Short mmCIF file of C-alpha atoms and ligand atoms in Angstrom, two decimals:
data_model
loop_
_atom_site.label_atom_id
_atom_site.label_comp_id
_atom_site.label_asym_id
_atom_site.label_seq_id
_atom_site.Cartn_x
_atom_site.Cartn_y
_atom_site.Cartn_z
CA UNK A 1 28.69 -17.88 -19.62
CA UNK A 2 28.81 -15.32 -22.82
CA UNK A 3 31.18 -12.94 -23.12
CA UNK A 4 28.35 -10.16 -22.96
CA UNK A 5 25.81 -11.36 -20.34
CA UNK A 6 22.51 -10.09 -21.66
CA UNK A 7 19.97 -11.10 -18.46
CA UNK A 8 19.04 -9.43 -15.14
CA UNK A 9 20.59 -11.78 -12.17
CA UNK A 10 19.37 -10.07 -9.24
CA UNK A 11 20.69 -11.29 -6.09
CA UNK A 12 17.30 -10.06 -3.48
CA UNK A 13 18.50 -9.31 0.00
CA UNK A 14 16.41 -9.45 3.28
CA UNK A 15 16.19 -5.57 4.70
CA UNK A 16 16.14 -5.33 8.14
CA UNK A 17 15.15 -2.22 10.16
CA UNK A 18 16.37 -2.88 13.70
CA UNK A 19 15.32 -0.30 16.45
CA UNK A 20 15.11 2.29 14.14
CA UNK A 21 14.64 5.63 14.89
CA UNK A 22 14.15 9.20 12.68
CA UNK A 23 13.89 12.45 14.76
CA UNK A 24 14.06 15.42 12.39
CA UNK A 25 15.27 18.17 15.05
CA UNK A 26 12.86 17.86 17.73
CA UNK A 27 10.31 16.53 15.64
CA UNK A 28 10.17 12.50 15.91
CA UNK A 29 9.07 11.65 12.78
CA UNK A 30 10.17 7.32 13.57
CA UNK A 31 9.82 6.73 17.19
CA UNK A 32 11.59 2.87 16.64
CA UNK A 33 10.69 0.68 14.11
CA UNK A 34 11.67 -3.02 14.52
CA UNK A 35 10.23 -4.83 11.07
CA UNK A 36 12.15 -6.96 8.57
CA UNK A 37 11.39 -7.02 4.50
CA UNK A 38 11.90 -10.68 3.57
CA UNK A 39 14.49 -11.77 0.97
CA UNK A 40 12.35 -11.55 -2.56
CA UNK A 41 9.38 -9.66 -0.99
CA UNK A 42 6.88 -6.88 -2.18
CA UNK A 43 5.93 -5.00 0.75
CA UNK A 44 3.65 -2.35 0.08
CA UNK A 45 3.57 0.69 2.74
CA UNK A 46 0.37 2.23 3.20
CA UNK A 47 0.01 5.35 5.76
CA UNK A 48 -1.87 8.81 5.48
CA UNK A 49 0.36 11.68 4.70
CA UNK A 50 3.17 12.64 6.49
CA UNK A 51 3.19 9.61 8.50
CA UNK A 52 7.01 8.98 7.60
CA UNK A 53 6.67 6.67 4.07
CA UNK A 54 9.44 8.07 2.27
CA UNK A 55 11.36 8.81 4.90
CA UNK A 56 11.68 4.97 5.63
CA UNK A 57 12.99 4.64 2.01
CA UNK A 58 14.98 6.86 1.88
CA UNK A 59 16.47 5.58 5.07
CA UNK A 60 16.74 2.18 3.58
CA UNK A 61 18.20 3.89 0.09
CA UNK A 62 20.68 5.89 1.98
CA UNK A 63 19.65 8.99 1.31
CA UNK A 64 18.78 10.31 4.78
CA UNK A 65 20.73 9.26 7.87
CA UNK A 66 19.28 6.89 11.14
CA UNK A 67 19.32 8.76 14.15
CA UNK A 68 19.37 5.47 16.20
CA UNK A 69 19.57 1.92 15.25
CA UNK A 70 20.28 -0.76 12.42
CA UNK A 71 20.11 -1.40 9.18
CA UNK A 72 21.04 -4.62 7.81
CA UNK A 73 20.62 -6.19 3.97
CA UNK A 74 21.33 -9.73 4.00
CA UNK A 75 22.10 -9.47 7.56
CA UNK A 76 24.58 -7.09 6.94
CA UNK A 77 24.97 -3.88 8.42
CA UNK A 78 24.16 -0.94 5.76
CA UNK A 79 23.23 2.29 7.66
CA UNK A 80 26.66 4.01 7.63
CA UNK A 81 27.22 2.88 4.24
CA UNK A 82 26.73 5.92 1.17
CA UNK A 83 23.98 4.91 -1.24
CA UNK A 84 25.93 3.56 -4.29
CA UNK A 85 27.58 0.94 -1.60
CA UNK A 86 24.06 -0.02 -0.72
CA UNK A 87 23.25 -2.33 -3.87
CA UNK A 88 19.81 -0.95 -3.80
CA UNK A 89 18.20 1.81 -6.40
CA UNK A 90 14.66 3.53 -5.66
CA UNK A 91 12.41 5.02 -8.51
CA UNK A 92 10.68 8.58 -7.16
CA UNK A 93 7.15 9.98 -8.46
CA UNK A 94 8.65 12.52 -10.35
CA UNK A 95 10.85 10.32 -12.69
CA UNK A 96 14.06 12.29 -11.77
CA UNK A 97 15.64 11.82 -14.82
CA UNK A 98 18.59 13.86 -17.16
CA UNK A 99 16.69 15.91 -19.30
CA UNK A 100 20.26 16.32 -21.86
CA UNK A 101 20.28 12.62 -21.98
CA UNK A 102 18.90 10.07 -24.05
CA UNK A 103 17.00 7.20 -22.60
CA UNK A 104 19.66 4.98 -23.18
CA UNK A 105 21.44 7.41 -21.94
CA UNK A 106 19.85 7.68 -19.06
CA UNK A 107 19.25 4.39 -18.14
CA UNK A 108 23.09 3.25 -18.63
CA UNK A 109 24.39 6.08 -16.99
CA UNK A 110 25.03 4.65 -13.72
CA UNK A 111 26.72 1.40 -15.30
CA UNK A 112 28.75 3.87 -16.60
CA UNK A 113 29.86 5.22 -13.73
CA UNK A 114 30.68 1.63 -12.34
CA UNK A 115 32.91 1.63 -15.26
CA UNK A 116 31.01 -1.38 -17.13
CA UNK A 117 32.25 -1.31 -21.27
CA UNK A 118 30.04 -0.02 -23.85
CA UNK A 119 28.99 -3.68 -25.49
CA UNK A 120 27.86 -4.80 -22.00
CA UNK A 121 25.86 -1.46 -21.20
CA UNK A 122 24.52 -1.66 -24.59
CA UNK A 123 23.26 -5.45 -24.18
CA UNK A 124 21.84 -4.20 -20.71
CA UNK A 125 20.05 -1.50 -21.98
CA UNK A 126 18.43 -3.90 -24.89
CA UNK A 127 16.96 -6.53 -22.71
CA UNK A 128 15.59 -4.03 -20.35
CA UNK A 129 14.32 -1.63 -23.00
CA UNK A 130 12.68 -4.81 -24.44
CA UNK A 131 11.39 -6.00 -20.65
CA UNK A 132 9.12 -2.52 -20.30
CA UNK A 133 8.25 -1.86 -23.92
CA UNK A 134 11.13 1.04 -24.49
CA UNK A 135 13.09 -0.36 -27.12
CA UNK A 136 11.62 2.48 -30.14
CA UNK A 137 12.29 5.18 -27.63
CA UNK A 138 16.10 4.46 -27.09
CA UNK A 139 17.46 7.71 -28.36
CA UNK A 140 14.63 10.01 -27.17
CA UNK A 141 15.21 12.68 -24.56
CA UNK A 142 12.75 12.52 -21.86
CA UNK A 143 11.19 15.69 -22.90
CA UNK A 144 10.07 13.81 -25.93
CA UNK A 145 8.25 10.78 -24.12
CA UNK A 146 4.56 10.77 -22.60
CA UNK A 147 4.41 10.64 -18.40
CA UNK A 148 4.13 6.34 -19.01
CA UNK A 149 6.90 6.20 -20.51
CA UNK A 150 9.02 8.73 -18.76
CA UNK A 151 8.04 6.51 -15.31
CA UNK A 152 9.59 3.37 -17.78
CA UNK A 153 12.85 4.88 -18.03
CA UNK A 154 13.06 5.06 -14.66
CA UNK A 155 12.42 1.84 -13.60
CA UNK A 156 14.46 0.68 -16.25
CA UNK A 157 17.38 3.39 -14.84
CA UNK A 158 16.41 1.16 -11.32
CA UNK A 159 16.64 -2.33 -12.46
CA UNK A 160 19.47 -2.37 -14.79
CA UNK A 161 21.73 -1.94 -11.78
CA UNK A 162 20.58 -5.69 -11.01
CA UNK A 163 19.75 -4.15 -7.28
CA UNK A 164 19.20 -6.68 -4.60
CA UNK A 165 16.56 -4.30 -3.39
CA UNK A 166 14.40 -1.93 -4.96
CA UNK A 167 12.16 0.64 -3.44
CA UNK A 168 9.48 2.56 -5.00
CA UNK A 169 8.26 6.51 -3.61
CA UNK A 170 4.62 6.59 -5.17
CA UNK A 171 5.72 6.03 -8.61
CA UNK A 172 2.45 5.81 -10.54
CA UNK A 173 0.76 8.15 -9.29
CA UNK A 174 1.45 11.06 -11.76
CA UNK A 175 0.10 8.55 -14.23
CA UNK A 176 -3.91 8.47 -15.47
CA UNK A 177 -5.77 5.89 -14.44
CA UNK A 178 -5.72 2.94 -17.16
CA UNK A 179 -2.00 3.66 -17.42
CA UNK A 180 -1.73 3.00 -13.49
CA UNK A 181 -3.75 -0.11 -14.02
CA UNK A 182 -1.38 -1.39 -17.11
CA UNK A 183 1.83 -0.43 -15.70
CA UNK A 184 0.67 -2.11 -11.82
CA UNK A 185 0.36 -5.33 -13.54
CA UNK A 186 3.83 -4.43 -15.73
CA UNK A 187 5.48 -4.08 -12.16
CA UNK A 188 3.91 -7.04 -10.34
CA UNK A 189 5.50 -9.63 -13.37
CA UNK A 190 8.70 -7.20 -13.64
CA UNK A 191 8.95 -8.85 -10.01
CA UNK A 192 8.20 -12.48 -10.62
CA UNK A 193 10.81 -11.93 -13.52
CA UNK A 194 13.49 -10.14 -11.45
CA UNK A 195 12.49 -10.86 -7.50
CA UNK A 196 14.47 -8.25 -6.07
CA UNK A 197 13.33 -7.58 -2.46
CA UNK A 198 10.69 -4.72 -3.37
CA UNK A 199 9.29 -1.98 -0.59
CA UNK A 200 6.69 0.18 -2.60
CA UNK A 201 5.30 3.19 -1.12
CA UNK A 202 1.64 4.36 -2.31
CA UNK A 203 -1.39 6.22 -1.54
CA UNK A 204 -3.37 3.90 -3.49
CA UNK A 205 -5.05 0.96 -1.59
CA UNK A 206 -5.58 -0.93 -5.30
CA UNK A 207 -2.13 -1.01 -5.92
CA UNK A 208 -1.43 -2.52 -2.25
CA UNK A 209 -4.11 -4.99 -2.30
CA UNK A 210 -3.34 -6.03 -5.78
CA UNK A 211 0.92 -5.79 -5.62
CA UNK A 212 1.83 -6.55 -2.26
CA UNK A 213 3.09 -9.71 -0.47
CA UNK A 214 2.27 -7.92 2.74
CA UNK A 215 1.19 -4.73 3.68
CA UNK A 216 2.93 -2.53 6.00
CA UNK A 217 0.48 0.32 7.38
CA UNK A 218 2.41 3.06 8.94
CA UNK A 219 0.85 5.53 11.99
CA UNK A 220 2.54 8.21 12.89
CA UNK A 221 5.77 6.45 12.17
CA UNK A 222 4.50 3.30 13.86
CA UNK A 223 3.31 0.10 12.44
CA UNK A 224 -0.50 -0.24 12.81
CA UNK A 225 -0.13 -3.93 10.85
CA UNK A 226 2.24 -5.50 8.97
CA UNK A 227 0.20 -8.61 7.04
CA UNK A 228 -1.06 -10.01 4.34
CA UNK A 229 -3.66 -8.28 1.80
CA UNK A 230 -6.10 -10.77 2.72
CA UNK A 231 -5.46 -10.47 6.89
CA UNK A 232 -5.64 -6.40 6.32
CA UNK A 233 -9.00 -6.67 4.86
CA UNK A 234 -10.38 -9.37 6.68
CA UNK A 235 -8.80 -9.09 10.03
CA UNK A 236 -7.66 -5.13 10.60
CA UNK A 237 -6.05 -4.75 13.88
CA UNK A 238 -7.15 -1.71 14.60
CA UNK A 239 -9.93 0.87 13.95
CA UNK A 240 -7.44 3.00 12.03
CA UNK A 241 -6.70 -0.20 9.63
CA UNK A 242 -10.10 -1.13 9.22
CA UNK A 243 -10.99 2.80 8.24
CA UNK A 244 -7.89 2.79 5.63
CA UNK A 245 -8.48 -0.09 3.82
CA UNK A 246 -12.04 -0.72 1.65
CA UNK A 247 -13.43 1.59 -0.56
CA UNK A 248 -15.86 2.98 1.04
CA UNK A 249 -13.64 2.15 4.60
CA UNK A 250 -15.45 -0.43 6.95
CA UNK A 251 -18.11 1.66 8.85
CA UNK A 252 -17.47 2.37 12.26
CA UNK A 253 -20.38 2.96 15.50
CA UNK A 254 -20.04 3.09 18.89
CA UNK A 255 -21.58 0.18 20.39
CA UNK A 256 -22.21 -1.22 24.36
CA UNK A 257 -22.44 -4.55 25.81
CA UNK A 258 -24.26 -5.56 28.96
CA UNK A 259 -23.06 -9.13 29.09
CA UNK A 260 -25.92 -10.36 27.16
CA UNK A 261 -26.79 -8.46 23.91
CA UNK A 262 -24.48 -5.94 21.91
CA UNK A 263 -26.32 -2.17 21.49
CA UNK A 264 -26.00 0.96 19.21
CA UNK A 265 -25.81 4.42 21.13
CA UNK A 266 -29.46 4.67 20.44
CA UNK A 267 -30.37 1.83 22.58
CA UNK A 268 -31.01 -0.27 19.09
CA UNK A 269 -29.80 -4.31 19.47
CA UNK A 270 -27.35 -5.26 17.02
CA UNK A 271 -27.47 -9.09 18.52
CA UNK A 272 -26.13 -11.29 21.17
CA UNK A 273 -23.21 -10.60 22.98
CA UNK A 274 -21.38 -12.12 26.34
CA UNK A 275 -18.79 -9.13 26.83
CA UNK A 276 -19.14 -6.06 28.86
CA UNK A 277 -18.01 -2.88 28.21
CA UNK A 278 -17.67 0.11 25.41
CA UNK A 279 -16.79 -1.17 21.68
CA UNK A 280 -16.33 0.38 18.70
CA UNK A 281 -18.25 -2.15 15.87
CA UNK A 282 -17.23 -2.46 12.00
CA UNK A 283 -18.94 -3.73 9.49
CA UNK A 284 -17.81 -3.47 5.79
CA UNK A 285 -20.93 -1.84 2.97
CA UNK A 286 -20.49 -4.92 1.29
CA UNK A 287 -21.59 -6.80 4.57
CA UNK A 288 -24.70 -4.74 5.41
CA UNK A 289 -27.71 -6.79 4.67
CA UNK A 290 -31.02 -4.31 3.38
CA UNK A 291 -33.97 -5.88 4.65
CA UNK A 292 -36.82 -6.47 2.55
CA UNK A 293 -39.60 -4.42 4.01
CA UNK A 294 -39.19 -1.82 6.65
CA UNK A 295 -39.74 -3.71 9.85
CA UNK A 296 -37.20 -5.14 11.43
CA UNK A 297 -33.69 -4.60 11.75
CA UNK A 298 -32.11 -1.54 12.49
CA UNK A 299 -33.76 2.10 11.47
CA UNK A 300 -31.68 3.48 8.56
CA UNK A 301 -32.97 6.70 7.04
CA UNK A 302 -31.02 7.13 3.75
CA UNK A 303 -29.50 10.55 3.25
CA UNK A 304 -28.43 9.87 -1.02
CA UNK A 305 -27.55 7.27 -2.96
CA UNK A 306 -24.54 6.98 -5.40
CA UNK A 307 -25.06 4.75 -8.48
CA UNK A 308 -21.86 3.69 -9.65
CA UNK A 309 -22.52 1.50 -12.77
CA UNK A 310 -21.31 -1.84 -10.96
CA UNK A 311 -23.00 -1.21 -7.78
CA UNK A 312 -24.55 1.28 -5.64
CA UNK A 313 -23.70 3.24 -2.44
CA UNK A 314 -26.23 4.16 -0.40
CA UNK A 315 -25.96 6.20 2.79
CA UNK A 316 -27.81 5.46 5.79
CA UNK A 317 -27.64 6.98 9.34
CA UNK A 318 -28.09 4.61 11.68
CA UNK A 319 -27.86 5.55 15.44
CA UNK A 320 -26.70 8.88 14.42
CA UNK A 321 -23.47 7.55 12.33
CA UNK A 322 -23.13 7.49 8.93
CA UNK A 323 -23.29 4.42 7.33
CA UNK A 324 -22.63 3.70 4.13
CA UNK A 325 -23.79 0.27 1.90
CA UNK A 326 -22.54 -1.43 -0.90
CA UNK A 327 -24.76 -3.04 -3.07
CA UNK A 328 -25.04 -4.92 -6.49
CA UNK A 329 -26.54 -2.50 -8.89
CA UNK A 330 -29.96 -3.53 -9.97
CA UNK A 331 -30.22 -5.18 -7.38
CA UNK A 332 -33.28 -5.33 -4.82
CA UNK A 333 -32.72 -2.06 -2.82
CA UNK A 334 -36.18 -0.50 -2.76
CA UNK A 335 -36.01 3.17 -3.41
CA UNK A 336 -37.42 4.21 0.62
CA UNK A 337 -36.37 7.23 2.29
CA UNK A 338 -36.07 4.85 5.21
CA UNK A 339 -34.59 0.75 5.24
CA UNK A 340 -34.39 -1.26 7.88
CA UNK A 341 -31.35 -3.35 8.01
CA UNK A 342 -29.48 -5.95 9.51
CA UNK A 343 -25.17 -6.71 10.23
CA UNK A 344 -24.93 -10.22 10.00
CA UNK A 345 -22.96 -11.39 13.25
CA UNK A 346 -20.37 -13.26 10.98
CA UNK A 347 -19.09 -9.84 9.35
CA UNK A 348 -18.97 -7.85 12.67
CA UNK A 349 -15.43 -6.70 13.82
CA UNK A 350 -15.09 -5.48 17.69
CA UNK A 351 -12.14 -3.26 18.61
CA UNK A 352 -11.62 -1.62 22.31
CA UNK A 353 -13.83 1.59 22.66
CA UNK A 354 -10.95 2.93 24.37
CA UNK A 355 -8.09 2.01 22.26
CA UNK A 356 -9.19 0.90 18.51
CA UNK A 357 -7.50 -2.22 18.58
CA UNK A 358 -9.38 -5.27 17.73
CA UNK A 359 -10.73 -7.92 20.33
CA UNK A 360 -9.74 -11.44 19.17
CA UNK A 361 -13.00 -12.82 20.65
CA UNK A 362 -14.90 -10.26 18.62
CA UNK A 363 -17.66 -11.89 16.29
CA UNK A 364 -17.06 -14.08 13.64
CA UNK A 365 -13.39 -13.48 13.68
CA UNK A 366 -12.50 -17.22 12.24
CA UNK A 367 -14.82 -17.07 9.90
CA UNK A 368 -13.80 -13.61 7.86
CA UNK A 369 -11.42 -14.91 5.21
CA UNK A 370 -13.68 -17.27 4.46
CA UNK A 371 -12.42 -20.45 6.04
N1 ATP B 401 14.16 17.27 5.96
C1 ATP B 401 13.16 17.34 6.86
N2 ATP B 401 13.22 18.19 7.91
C2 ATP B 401 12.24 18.24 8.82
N3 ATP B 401 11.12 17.49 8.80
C3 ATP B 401 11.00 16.64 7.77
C4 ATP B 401 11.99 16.52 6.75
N4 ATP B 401 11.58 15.59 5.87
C5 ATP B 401 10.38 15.15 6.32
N5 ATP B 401 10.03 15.78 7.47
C6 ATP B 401 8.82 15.55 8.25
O1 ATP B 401 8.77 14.18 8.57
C7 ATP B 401 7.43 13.70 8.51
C8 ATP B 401 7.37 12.50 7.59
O2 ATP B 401 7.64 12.91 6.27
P1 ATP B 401 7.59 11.92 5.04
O3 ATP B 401 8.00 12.68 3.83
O4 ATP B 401 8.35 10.70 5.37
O5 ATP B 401 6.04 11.58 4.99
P2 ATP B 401 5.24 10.65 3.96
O6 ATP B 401 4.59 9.59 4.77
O7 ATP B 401 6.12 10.25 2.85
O8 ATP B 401 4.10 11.65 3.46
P3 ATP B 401 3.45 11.81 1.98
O9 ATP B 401 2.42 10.73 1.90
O10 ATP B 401 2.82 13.16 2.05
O11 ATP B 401 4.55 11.72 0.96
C9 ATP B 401 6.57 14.86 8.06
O12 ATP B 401 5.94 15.41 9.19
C10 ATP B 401 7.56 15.83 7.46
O13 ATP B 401 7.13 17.15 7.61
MG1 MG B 402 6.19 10.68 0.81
#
């Protein structure tokens, strides 16, 4: 080996979160969370606001305390350990960074502290200025750099440690939008370069679908689902899955079966179906098939239509929901105040009209990811 090692050897740890819970006073912000991270993993969490995202971080990172339970990197136990100990770093929206420091500065700072030389800071901070495009910018003060490059230096500050795990609090999304796109795709091959085991918190269901090994979806502090991009979209658990994921969110209508044919709340038939009992039916815009003509089908006055360049949006009531539909722009959607259309059984999804969750035997289930 050199003298002065100049590469990032990250050494990714598992992260398990064994019956964890998080009460703030009497407020029980994690009623128990039982999930593990795997060793070299991006897991994306996904949750509306307030639903306890960064307080699972900063559980993980340290920075707040368990109330009950485990938690174990590598299989070894971390929770009573301070931060520093943890071999972990976490990069927060707002950059966080010394404003009287340089970015080199800044990012060595903490090798510092661990008492590494000068010549072996130095050599860190050069191949991970040159791995995120900072290397002109070295002896800038962050009051000098744009928002881009501010959220650089700290990931840089992050992954010079050589942390085994590396968590993220929403930390593009002070950025505009083509500089979210660039630096997403920076930060999925920062990972395939450095693998550390990666938990990445974000509002933004682009970044999850595009970043994430799995995705986590958090409820009140519970998991909702905890699965692949490709299962989330194509097989949501639950109603509340299936409403946070798609843009616009699968569309949702209460629906009965006799034991013979599936029907809206308007007495409409939506098709054949064996099961009794109330349901709650999805069906993606993308999914919903406009019918040429307006007989046929199901009644869908349109209330306005959104052209969006690469496709159009057009909203429908049907049965008294809202329904919206996704469709290629251009395309053969006649401009009627009123369409008649059809949900092909294939794309249906059935969840419990009680409880949200999804009924396996629900329609076309096998057949959603395309297999
Ligand atoms: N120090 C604290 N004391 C009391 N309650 C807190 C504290 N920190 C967070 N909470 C509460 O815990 C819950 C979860 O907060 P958390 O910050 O984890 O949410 P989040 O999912 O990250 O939300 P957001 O998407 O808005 O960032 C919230 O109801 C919040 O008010
Ligand atoms: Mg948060």
């Amino acid at each position: 080996m050199n003298a002065v090692d100049t590469a990032i050897h990250v050494a990714a740890k598992s992260i398990r979160l064994a019956d964890v819970t998080k009460a703030y006073g009497k407020v029980n912000v994690i009623p128990s969370l039982d999930i593990e991270f795997r060793s070299g993993e991006f897991t994306v969490i996904l949750g509306p606001s307030g639903c306890g995202k960064s307080t699972l971080l900063q559980m993980i990172a340290g920075l707040e305390r368990v109330t009950n339970g485990k938690i174990l990197f590598g299989g070894k136990e971390v929770q009573d350990l301070e931060p520093k100990q943890r071999g972990c770093a976490m990069v927060f929206q707002n950059y966080a960074l010394y404003p009287h420091m340089t970015v080199a500065e800044n990012m060595s700072y903490s090798l510092k502290v661990a008492g590494m030389t000068k010549p072996e800071r130095q050599a860190r901070v050069k191949i991970v200025a040159g791995m995120l495009g900072l290397g002109d910018y070295l002896d800038r003060k962050p009051g000098q750099l744009s928002g881009g490059q501010r959220q650089r230096v700290a990931i840089g500050r992050a992954i010079i440690r050589e942390p085994g795990v590396l968590l993220f609090d929403e930390p593009l999304s002070n950025l505009d939008a083509q500089l979210r796109h660039d630096t997403r795709i920076e930060l999925a091959d920062l990972h395939r370069r450095i693998g550390a085991t990666t938990v990445f918190v974000t509002h933004d269901q682009v970044e999850a679908m595009t970043l994430a090994d799995r995705i986590l979806i958090l409820n009140k502090g519970q998991v909702e689902q905890f699965d692949t991009p490709k299962a989330i979209y194509h097989r949501p658990a639950s109603v509340f899955v299936a409403k946070f994921i798609g843009s616009p969110p699968m569309n949702i209508l209460p629906a009965q079966g006799d034991g013979s044919v599936l029907r809206l709340s308007d007495g409409q038939v939506v098709g054949e179906y064996g099961l009794k009992g109330d349901f709650q039916l999805g069906i993606r815009p993308e999914n919903v098939v406009v019918e040429q003509g307006m007989s046929g089908g199901l009644a869908a006055p349109v209330r306005f239509r959104e052209d969006l360049g690469s496709h159009s949006i057009i909203s429908v009531d049907i049965a008294g929901t809202p329904v919206r539909i996704a469709t290629p722009f251009g395309g053969v959607v006649p401009d009627y105040t009123r369409l008649a259309v059809t949900f092909p059984m294939k794309a249906l999804h059935l969840f419990d009209g009680q409880t949200g969750k999804a009924i396996p035997e629900g329609f076309g289930v096998a057949s959603k990811d395309g297999k």
